[in-house]
Coordinates of N, CA and C and ligand atoms in Angstrom, one line a residue:
M278 N -11.5 -3.2 19.1 CA -10.1 -3.0 18.4 C -10.3 -2.6 17.0
S279 N -9.5 -1.6 16.5 CA -9.6 -1.2 15.1 C -9.0 -2.3 14.2
D280 N -9.6 -2.3 13.0 CA -9.1 -3.3 12.0 C -8.7 -2.5 10.8
V281 N -7.4 -2.5 10.4 CA -7.0 -1.7 9.3 C -6.4 -2.6 8.2
K282 N -6.8 -2.3 7.0 CA -6.3 -3.1 5.9 C -5.6 -2.3 4.9
L283 N -4.4 -2.7 4.6 CA -3.5 -1.9 3.6 C -3.2 -2.8 2.4
A284 N -3.2 -2.2 1.2 CA -2.7 -2.9 0.1 C -1.4 -2.2 -0.4
V285 N -0.4 -2.9 -0.7 CA 0.9 -2.4 -1.2 C 1.0 -2.7 -2.7
L286 N 0.9 -1.7 -3.5 CA 0.8 -1.9 -4.9 C 1.9 -1.1 -5.7
G287 N 2.2 -1.6 -6.9 CA 3.2 -0.9 -7.7 C 3.8 -1.9 -8.7
G288 N 4.7 -1.4 -9.5 CA 5.3 -2.2 -10.5 C 6.2 -3.3 -10.0
K289 N 6.5 -4.2 -10.9 CA 7.3 -5.4 -10.6 C 8.7 -4.9 -10.1
G290 N 9.1 -5.5 -9.0 CA 10.5 -5.2 -8.5 C 10.7 -3.9 -7.9
T291 N 9.6 -3.1 -7.6 CA 9.8 -1.8 -7.0 C 10.2 -1.9 -5.5
G292 N 9.9 -3.0 -4.9 CA 10.3 -3.2 -3.5 C 9.1 -3.3 -2.6
K293 N 8.0 -3.7 -3.1 CA 6.7 -3.9 -2.3 C 7.0 -4.8 -1.2
S294 N 7.5 -6.0 -1.5 CA 7.7 -7.0 -0.4 C 8.8 -6.5 0.5
A295 N 9.8 -5.9 0.0 CA 10.9 -5.4 0.8 C 10.4 -4.4 1.9
L296 N 9.5 -3.5 1.4 CA 9.0 -2.5 2.3 C 8.1 -3.1 3.4
T297 N 7.2 -4.1 2.9 CA 6.3 -4.7 3.8 C 7.1 -5.5 4.9
V298 N 8.1 -6.3 4.4 CA 8.8 -7.1 5.4 C 9.7 -6.2 6.3
R299 N 10.2 -5.2 5.8 CA 11.0 -4.2 6.6 C 10.1 -3.7 7.7
F300 N 8.9 -3.3 7.4 CA 8.0 -2.7 8.4 C 7.6 -3.8 9.4
L301 N 7.3 -5.0 9.0 CA 6.8 -6.0 9.9 C 7.9 -6.6 10.7
T302 N 9.2 -6.7 10.2 CA 10.2 -7.4 10.9 C 11.4 -6.6 11.2
K303 N 11.5 -5.4 10.6 CA 12.6 -4.5 10.7 C 13.8 -5.0 9.9
R304 N 13.6 -6.0 9.2 CA 14.8 -6.6 8.4 C 14.7 -6.4 6.9
F305 N 15.8 -6.3 6.2 CA 15.9 -6.3 4.8 C 16.5 -7.6 4.3
I306 N 15.8 -8.4 3.6 CA 16.3 -9.7 3.3 C 17.1 -9.7 1.9
G307 N 16.6 -8.9 1.0 CA 17.2 -8.8 -0.3 C 16.5 -9.4 -1.4
E308 N 16.1 -10.7 -1.3 CA 15.3 -11.3 -2.3 C 14.1 -11.9 -1.7
Y309 N 13.0 -11.7 -2.4 CA 11.7 -12.2 -1.9 C 11.0 -13.0 -3.0
A310 N 10.3 -14.0 -2.6 CA 9.5 -14.8 -3.6 C 8.5 -13.9 -4.2
S311 N 8.4 -13.9 -5.5 CA 7.4 -12.9 -6.1 C 6.3 -13.6 -6.9
N312 N 6.2 -14.9 -6.8 CA 5.2 -15.6 -7.6 C 3.9 -16.0 -6.8
F313 N 3.8 -15.4 -5.6 CA 2.5 -15.6 -4.9 C 2.2 -14.4 -4.1
E314 N 0.9 -14.2 -3.9 CA 0.5 -13.0 -3.1 C 0.3 -13.4 -1.6
S315 N 0.4 -12.5 -0.7 CA 0.3 -12.8 0.7 C -0.5 -11.7 1.4
I316 N -1.2 -12.2 2.4 CA -1.8 -11.2 3.3 C -1.1 -11.4 4.7
Y317 N -0.4 -10.4 5.2 CA 0.3 -10.5 6.5 C -0.6 -9.9 7.5
N318 N -0.6 -10.6 8.7 CA -1.4 -10.1 9.8 C -0.5 -9.6 10.9
K319 N -0.8 -8.5 11.6 CA 0.0 -8.1 12.7 C -0.8 -7.3 13.7
Q320 N -0.6 -7.6 15.0 CA -1.3 -6.9 16.0 C -0.4 -5.7 16.5
L321 N -0.9 -4.5 16.5 CA -0.1 -3.4 16.9 C -0.7 -2.6 18.0
C322 N 0.0 -1.8 18.7 CA -0.5 -0.9 19.7 C -0.1 0.5 19.2
L323 N -1.1 1.3 18.9 CA -0.8 2.7 18.4 C -1.5 3.7 19.3
E324 N -0.7 4.6 19.8 CA -1.3 5.6 20.7 C -2.1 5.0 21.8
G325 N -1.5 3.8 22.3 CA -2.2 3.2 23.5 C -3.4 2.3 23.1
K326 N -3.7 2.2 21.8 CA -4.9 1.4 21.4 C -4.5 0.2 20.6
P327 N -5.1 -0.9 20.8 CA -4.7 -2.1 20.0 C -5.3 -2.0 18.6
L328 N -4.6 -2.6 17.7 CA -4.9 -2.5 16.3 C -4.6 -3.8 15.6
S329 N -5.6 -4.2 14.8 CA -5.3 -5.4 14.0 C -5.0 -5.0 12.6
L330 N -3.8 -5.3 12.1 CA -3.4 -4.8 10.8 C -3.3 -6.0 9.8
E331 N -3.8 -5.8 8.6 CA -3.6 -6.7 7.5 C -3.0 -6.0 6.4
I332 N -1.9 -6.6 5.8 CA -1.2 -6.0 4.7 C -1.2 -7.0 3.5
Y333 N -1.8 -6.5 2.4 CA -1.9 -7.3 1.2 C -0.7 -7.0 0.3
D334 N 0.1 -8.0 0.0 CA 1.3 -7.8 -0.9 C 1.1 -8.7 -2.1
P335 N 0.7 -8.1 -3.2 CA 0.3 -9.0 -4.4 C 1.6 -9.6 -5.1
C336 N 1.3 -10.6 -5.8 CA 2.4 -11.1 -6.7 C 2.5 -10.3 -7.9
S337 N 3.5 -10.3 -8.7 CA 3.7 -9.5 -9.9 C 2.7 -10.0 -10.9
Q338 N 2.1 -9.1 -11.6 CA 1.1 -9.4 -12.6 C 1.4 -8.5 -13.8
P339 N 0.8 -8.9 -15.0 CA 1.0 -8.0 -16.1 C 0.5 -6.6 -15.8
Q340 N 1.1 -5.6 -16.4 CA 0.8 -4.2 -16.1 C -0.7 -3.9 -16.2
K341 N -1.4 -4.5 -17.3 CA -2.8 -4.2 -17.5 C -3.6 -4.6 -16.3
A342 N -3.3 -5.8 -15.8 CA -4.1 -6.4 -14.7 C -3.9 -5.5 -13.5
K343 N -2.7 -5.0 -13.3 CA -2.4 -4.3 -12.1 C -3.2 -3.0 -12.0
C344 N -3.6 -2.4 -13.1 CA -4.4 -1.1 -13.0 C -5.9 -1.4 -12.8
S345 N -6.3 -2.6 -12.8 CA -7.7 -2.9 -12.6 C -7.8 -3.3 -11.1
L346 N -8.4 -2.5 -10.3 CA -8.4 -2.7 -8.9 C -9.7 -2.9 -8.1
P347 N -10.7 -3.5 -8.8 CA -12.0 -3.5 -8.1 C -11.9 -4.2 -6.7
S348 N -11.2 -5.3 -6.6 CA -11.2 -6.1 -5.4 C -10.5 -5.3 -4.3
E349 N -9.3 -4.8 -4.7 CA -8.5 -4.0 -3.7 C -9.2 -2.8 -3.2
L350 N -10.0 -2.1 -4.2 CA -10.7 -0.9 -3.8 C -11.8 -1.2 -2.8
H351 N -12.4 -2.4 -2.9 CA -13.4 -2.8 -1.9 C -12.7 -3.1 -0.6
W352 N -11.6 -3.8 -0.7 CA -11.0 -4.4 0.5 C -10.2 -3.4 1.4
A353 N -9.4 -2.6 0.7 CA -8.4 -1.8 1.5 C -8.9 -0.5 2.1
D354 N -8.4 -0.2 3.3 CA -8.7 1.1 3.8 C -7.6 2.2 3.4
G355 N -6.5 1.6 2.9 CA -5.4 2.5 2.5 C -4.5 1.8 1.6
F356 N -3.7 2.6 0.8 CA -2.8 2.1 -0.2 C -1.4 2.6 0.0
V357 N -0.4 1.8 -0.2 CA 1.0 2.2 -0.3 C 1.3 2.0 -1.8
I358 N 1.5 3.0 -2.6 CA 1.7 2.9 -4.0 C 3.2 3.1 -4.2
V359 N 3.9 2.1 -4.7 CA 5.4 2.1 -4.7 C 5.9 2.3 -6.1
Y360 N 6.9 3.1 -6.3 CA 7.7 3.1 -7.6 C 9.1 3.1 -7.2
D361 N 10.0 2.9 -8.2 CA 11.4 2.8 -8.0 C 12.0 4.1 -8.6
I362 N 12.6 4.9 -7.8 CA 13.1 6.2 -8.4 C 14.1 6.0 -9.5
S363 N 14.7 4.8 -9.6 CA 15.6 4.6 -10.7 C 15.0 3.9 -11.9
D364 N 13.6 3.9 -12.0 CA 12.9 3.2 -13.0 C 11.7 4.0 -13.4
R365 N 11.8 4.8 -14.5 CA 10.7 5.7 -14.9 C 9.4 4.9 -15.2
P366 N 9.4 3.8 -15.9 CA 8.2 3.1 -16.2 C 7.4 2.8 -14.9
S367 N 8.1 2.5 -13.8 CA 7.4 2.2 -12.5 C 6.7 3.4 -12.0
F368 N 7.2 4.6 -12.3 CA 6.5 5.8 -11.9 C 5.2 6.0 -12.7
A369 N 5.2 5.7 -14.0 CA 4.0 5.7 -14.9 C 3.0 4.8 -14.3
L370 N 3.4 3.6 -13.9 CA 2.4 2.7 -13.4 C 1.8 3.1 -12.0
A371 N 2.7 3.7 -11.2 CA 2.2 4.3 -9.9 C 1.1 5.4 -10.2
K372 N 1.4 6.2 -11.2 CA 0.5 7.2 -11.6 C -0.9 6.6 -12.0
A373 N -0.8 5.6 -12.9 CA -2.0 4.9 -13.3 C -2.8 4.3 -12.2
L374 N -2.1 3.8 -11.2 CA -2.8 3.2 -10.0 C -3.5 4.3 -9.2
I375 N -2.8 5.4 -9.1 CA -3.4 6.5 -8.3 C -4.6 7.1 -9.0
Y376 N -4.5 7.3 -10.3 CA -5.7 7.7 -11.1 C -6.9 6.8 -10.8
R377 N -6.6 5.5 -10.8 CA -7.6 4.5 -10.6 C -8.2 4.6 -9.2
I378 N -7.4 4.8 -8.2 CA -7.9 4.8 -6.9 C -8.7 6.1 -6.6
R379 N -8.3 7.2 -7.3 CA -8.9 8.5 -7.0 C -10.1 8.8 -8.0
E380 N -10.3 7.9 -9.0 CA -11.4 8.2 -9.9 C -12.7 8.1 -9.1
P381 N -13.7 8.9 -9.6 CA -15.0 8.9 -8.9 C -15.5 7.5 -8.7
P382 N -16.1 7.2 -7.5 CA -16.6 5.9 -7.3 C -17.7 5.5 -8.3
T383 N -17.8 4.3 -8.7 CA -18.8 3.8 -9.6 C -19.8 3.1 -8.8
S384 N -20.9 2.6 -9.4 CA -21.9 1.9 -8.7 C -21.3 0.6 -8.2
H385 N -20.2 0.1 -8.8 CA -19.5 -1.1 -8.4 C -18.9 -1.0 -7.0
C386 N -18.4 0.2 -6.8 CA -17.6 0.4 -5.5 C -18.0 1.7 -4.9
K387 N -19.0 1.7 -4.1 CA -19.5 2.9 -3.5 C -18.8 3.1 -2.1
R388 N -17.9 4.1 -2.1 CA -17.2 4.4 -0.8 C -17.7 5.6 -0.2
M389 N -17.8 5.6 1.1 CA -18.3 6.8 1.8 C -17.1 7.8 1.9
V390 N -15.9 7.3 2.0 CA -14.7 8.1 2.2 C -13.6 7.7 1.2
E391 N -12.8 8.7 0.9 CA -11.6 8.3 0.0 C -10.6 7.5 0.8
P392 N -10.1 6.5 0.2 CA -9.0 5.7 0.9 C -7.8 6.6 1.1
A393 N -7.1 6.3 2.2 CA -5.8 7.1 2.4 C -4.7 6.4 1.5
V394 N -3.9 7.3 0.9 CA -2.8 6.8 0.0 C -1.5 7.4 0.3
V395 N -0.4 6.6 0.3 CA 0.9 7.2 0.4 C 1.6 6.7 -0.9
L396 N 2.2 7.7 -1.6 CA 3.1 7.4 -2.7 C 4.5 7.3 -2.2
V397 N 5.1 6.2 -2.5 CA 6.5 6.0 -2.0 C 7.5 5.8 -3.2
G398 N 8.5 6.7 -3.3 CA 9.6 6.5 -4.2 C 10.6 5.7 -3.5
N399 N 10.7 4.4 -3.8 CA 11.6 3.5 -3.1 C 13.0 3.5 -3.8
K400 N 14.0 2.9 -3.2 CA 15.4 2.8 -3.6 C 16.1 4.1 -3.7
Q401 N 15.9 4.9 -2.7 CA 16.5 6.2 -2.7 C 18.0 6.1 -2.6
D402 N 18.5 4.9 -2.1 CA 20.0 4.7 -2.1 C 20.5 4.6 -3.6
L403 N 19.6 4.5 -4.6 CA 20.1 4.5 -6.0 C 19.9 5.9 -6.6
C404 N 20.0 6.9 -5.8 CA 19.7 8.3 -6.4 C 20.8 8.7 -7.4
H405 N 21.9 8.0 -7.4 CA 22.9 8.3 -8.5 C 22.5 7.9 -9.8
I406 N 21.5 7.0 -9.9 CA 20.9 6.5 -11.2 C 19.4 6.9 -11.3
R407 N 19.1 7.9 -10.6 CA 17.7 8.4 -10.5 C 17.1 8.7 -11.9
E408 N 15.9 8.2 -12.1 CA 15.2 8.6 -13.4 C 13.9 9.4 -13.1
V409 N 13.5 9.5 -11.8 CA 12.3 10.2 -11.4 C 12.7 11.2 -10.4
G410 N 12.4 12.5 -10.6 CA 12.8 13.6 -9.7 C 11.9 13.6 -8.5
W411 N 12.4 14.0 -7.3 CA 11.7 14.1 -6.1 C 10.4 15.0 -6.3
D412 N 10.6 16.1 -7.1 CA 9.5 17.1 -7.3 C 8.4 16.5 -8.1
E413 N 8.7 15.5 -9.0 CA 7.7 14.8 -9.8 C 6.8 14.0 -8.9
G414 N 7.4 13.3 -8.0 CA 6.7 12.5 -7.0 C 5.8 13.3 -6.1
Q415 N 6.4 14.4 -5.6 CA 5.7 15.3 -4.7 C 4.4 15.9 -5.4
K416 N 4.6 16.3 -6.7 CA 3.5 17.0 -7.4 C 2.4 16.0 -7.6
L417 N 2.7 14.8 -8.0 CA 1.7 13.7 -8.2 C 0.9 13.5 -6.9
A418 N 1.6 13.5 -5.8 CA 1.0 13.2 -4.5 C 0.1 14.4 -4.2
I419 N 0.5 15.6 -4.4 CA -0.3 16.8 -4.0 C -1.5 16.8 -4.9
D420 N -1.3 16.5 -6.2 CA -2.5 16.6 -7.2 C -3.6 15.6 -6.8
F421 N -3.2 14.5 -6.2 CA -4.1 13.4 -5.9 C -4.3 13.2 -4.4
R422 N -4.1 14.2 -3.6 CA -4.3 14.1 -2.2 C -3.7 12.9 -1.5
C423 N -2.4 12.7 -1.8 CA -1.7 11.5 -1.2 C -0.6 12.1 -0.3
Q424 N -0.2 11.3 0.6 CA 1.1 11.6 1.3 C 2.2 11.1 0.3
F425 N 3.4 11.7 0.6 CA 4.5 11.3 -0.3 C 5.8 11.2 0.5
C426 N 6.6 10.2 0.1 CA 8.0 10.2 0.6 C 8.9 9.4 -0.3
E427 N 10.1 9.7 -0.3 CA 11.2 8.9 -0.9 C 11.9 8.2 0.2
L428 N 12.3 7.0 0.1 CA 13.0 6.3 1.1 C 13.7 5.1 0.5
S429 N 14.4 4.3 1.3 CA 15.1 3.1 0.9 C 14.8 2.0 1.8
A430 N 14.0 1.0 1.3 CA 13.7 -0.2 2.1 C 15.0 -0.9 2.5
A431 N 16.0 -0.8 1.7 CA 17.3 -1.4 1.9 C 18.0 -0.8 3.1
E432 N 17.9 0.5 3.3 CA 18.8 1.2 4.2 C 18.1 2.0 5.3
Q433 N 16.8 2.1 5.2 CA 16.1 3.1 6.2 C 14.9 2.4 6.9
S434 N 15.2 1.7 7.9 CA 14.2 1.0 8.7 C 13.2 2.0 9.3
L435 N 13.7 3.0 10.0 CA 12.9 4.0 10.7 C 11.9 4.7 9.8
E436 N 12.5 5.1 8.6 CA 11.7 5.9 7.6 C 10.5 5.0 7.1
V437 N 10.8 3.7 6.9 CA 9.8 2.8 6.4 C 8.7 2.6 7.5
E438 N 9.1 2.5 8.7 CA 8.2 2.4 9.8 C 7.3 3.6 9.9
G439 N 8.0 4.8 9.8 CA 7.3 6.1 9.9 C 6.2 6.2 8.8
M440 N 6.6 5.8 7.6 CA 5.7 5.9 6.4 C 4.4 5.1 6.7
F441 N 4.6 3.8 7.1 CA 3.4 3.0 7.4 C 2.6 3.5 8.5
L442 N 3.3 4.0 9.6 CA 2.5 4.5 10.8 C 1.7 5.7 10.4
R443 N 2.3 6.6 9.6 CA 1.6 7.8 9.2 C 0.3 7.5 8.4
L444 N 0.5 6.5 7.6 CA -0.7 6.1 6.8 C -1.8 5.5 7.7
I445 N -1.4 4.6 8.6 CA -2.3 4.0 9.5 C -3.0 5.1 10.4
K446 N -2.3 6.1 10.8 CA -2.9 7.2 11.6 C -3.9 7.9 10.8
D447 N -3.6 8.2 9.5 CA -4.6 8.8 8.6 C -5.9 8.0 8.6
I448 N -5.7 6.7 8.4 CA -6.9 5.9 8.3 C -7.7 5.9 9.6
L449 N -7.0 5.9 10.7 CA -7.7 5.9 12.0 C -8.5 7.2 12.2
T450 N -7.9 8.3 11.7 CA -8.6 9.6 11.8 C -9.9 9.5 11.0
V451 N -9.8 9.0 9.8 CA -11.0 8.8 9.0 C -12.0 8.0 9.7
F452 N -11.6 6.9 10.3 CA -12.5 6.0 11.0 C -13.2 6.7 12.1
K453 N -12.5 7.6 12.8 CA -13.0 8.3 13.9 C -14.1 9.3 13.4
H454 N -13.9 9.9 12.3 CA -14.9 10.9 11.9 C -16.0 10.4 11.0
K455 N -15.8 9.3 10.4 CA -16.9 8.9 9.5 C -17.2 7.4 9.8
E456 N -18.4 7.1 9.8 CA -18.7 5.7 10.0 C -18.4 4.9 8.8
K457 N -17.6 3.8 8.9 CA -17.2 3.1 7.7 C -18.2 2.1 7.3
R458 N -18.5 2.1 6.0 CA -19.5 1.2 5.5 C -18.8 0.0 4.9
R459 N -19.1 -1.2 5.3 CA -18.6 -2.4 4.7 C -19.7 -3.3 4.3
P460 N -19.5 -4.3 3.4 CA -20.5 -5.2 3.1 C -21.0 -5.9 4.4
S461 N -22.3 -6.2 4.4 CA -22.9 -6.6 5.7 C -22.3 -7.8 6.3
G462 N -22.0 -7.8 7.6 CA -21.6 -9.0 8.3 C -20.1 -9.3 8.2
S463 N -19.5 -9.7 9.3 CA -18.1 -10.0 9.2 C -17.8 -11.4 8.5
K464 N -18.8 -12.3 8.6 CA -18.6 -13.6 7.9 C -18.6 -13.4 6.4
S465 N -19.5 -12.6 5.9 CA -19.5 -12.4 4.4 C -18.3 -11.6 4.0
M466 N -17.7 -10.8 4.9 CA -16.5 -10.0 4.5 C -15.3 -11.0 4.4
A467 N -15.3 -11.9 5.4 CA -14.2 -12.9 5.4 C -14.3 -13.8 4.2
K468 N -15.5 -14.1 3.8 CA -15.7 -14.9 2.6 C -15.2 -14.1 1.4
L469 N -15.6 -12.9 1.3 CA -15.2 -12.0 0.2 C -13.6 -11.9 0.1
I470 N -13.0 -11.7 1.2 CA -11.5 -11.6 1.2 C -10.9 -12.9 0.7
N471 N -11.4 -14.0 1.2 CA -10.8 -15.3 0.8 C -11.1 -15.5 -0.7
N472 N -12.2 -15.1 -1.2 CA -12.5 -15.3 -2.6 C -11.6 -14.5 -3.5
V473 N -11.3 -13.2 -3.0 CA -10.5 -12.3 -3.8 C -9.1 -12.6 -3.7
F474 N -8.6 -12.9 -2.5 CA -7.1 -13.0 -2.4 C -6.7 -14.4 -2.1
G475 N -7.5 -15.4 -2.1 CA -7.1 -16.7 -1.7 C -6.9 -16.9 -0.2
K476 N -6.4 -18.0 0.2 CA -6.4 -18.3 1.6 C -5.0 -18.2 2.2
R477 N -4.0 -17.7 1.4 CA -2.7 -17.6 1.9 C -2.5 -16.5 2.9
R478 N -2.3 -16.7 4.1 CA -2.2 -15.7 5.1 C -1.0 -15.9 6.0
K479 N -0.3 -14.9 6.4 CA 0.8 -15.0 7.3 C 0.7 -14.2 8.5
S480 N 1.1 -14.7 9.6 CA 1.2 -13.8 10.8 C 2.6 -13.5 11.1
V481 N 2.9 -12.3 11.5 CA 4.3 -11.9 11.8 C 4.3 -11.4 13.2
Ligands
LIG287 N1 19.0 -0.9 -3.9 C1 17.8 -1.2 -3.4 N2 17.2 -2.4 -3.8 C2 16.0 -2.6 -3.2 C3 15.3 -1.8 -2.3 N3 14.1 -2.4 -2.0 C4 14.1 -3.5 -2.7 N4 15.2 -3.7 -3.4 C5 15.5 -4.8 -4.3 O1 14.6 -4.8 -5.4 C6 14.3 -6.1 -5.8 C7 12.8 -6.3 -5.8 O2 12.4 -6.2 -4.5 P1 11.0 -6.8 -4.0 O3 10.7 -6.4 -2.6 O4 10.9 -8.3 -4.3 O5 10.0 -6.0 -5.0 P2 8.5 -6.4 -5.3 O6 7.9 -5.1 -5.8 O7 7.9 -7.0 -4.2 O8 8.7 -7.4 -6.5 P3 7.5 -8.2 -7.3 O9 6.7 -8.9 -6.2 O10 8.3 -9.1 -8.2 O11 6.7 -7.2 -8.1 C8 15.0 -7.1 -4.8 O12 16.3 -7.5 -5.4 C9 15.3 -6.2 -3.6 O13 16.5 -6.6 -2.9 C10 16.0 -0.6 -2.0 O14 15.5 0.2 -1.2 N5 17.2 -0.3 -2.5

């Protein structure tokens, strides 16, 4: 069974939890606790094959801390980078996160393959108060080899599902073509994840 790990990152209040919960449950709740981080687990069947999915949804942190991603870069196979189209500072933060993910690997984090990334302009239902143009998002995504979409976690369940599934398919394609290197042994990996993210896990 394939094991896929996603991290959903972005500025405070951009809709990271709303997107994750929408994908996992098809529901939009409106308000989400933001003072703790979660790892959600879900078993999926994609193109006839079983898949174990983990999604990391961090709690809000100061902007500086958010741009420092060594643990996430080790852990995740792919990233959903979220900004709010009605909030320009959140786009600047998304850009900083993408720079960080795409910067050349250091001796700290030696990856054999680039992680898959989708840049998401959320809250498209607020386009009447838009501060970030669609073309700006698309250009950033093209420049840094990311997928891109604008959508609304509040109103577009199918689009949210499609966005996550496209990212997962990209990751599976990479798995197929390149042997993935992880720190040795599944036990030490579990230990690393628990050390990095704590033990709070949810199954949906
Ligand atoms: N209008 C609109 N509001 C949204 C949308 N997605 C999320 N929200 C609202 O935006 C607020 C923040 O959503 P969250 O999902 O908690 O955002 P978050 O990025 O997880 O927030 P933090 O964990 O605090 O960083 C909530 O009030 C949501 O109801 C959307 O697509 N449209």
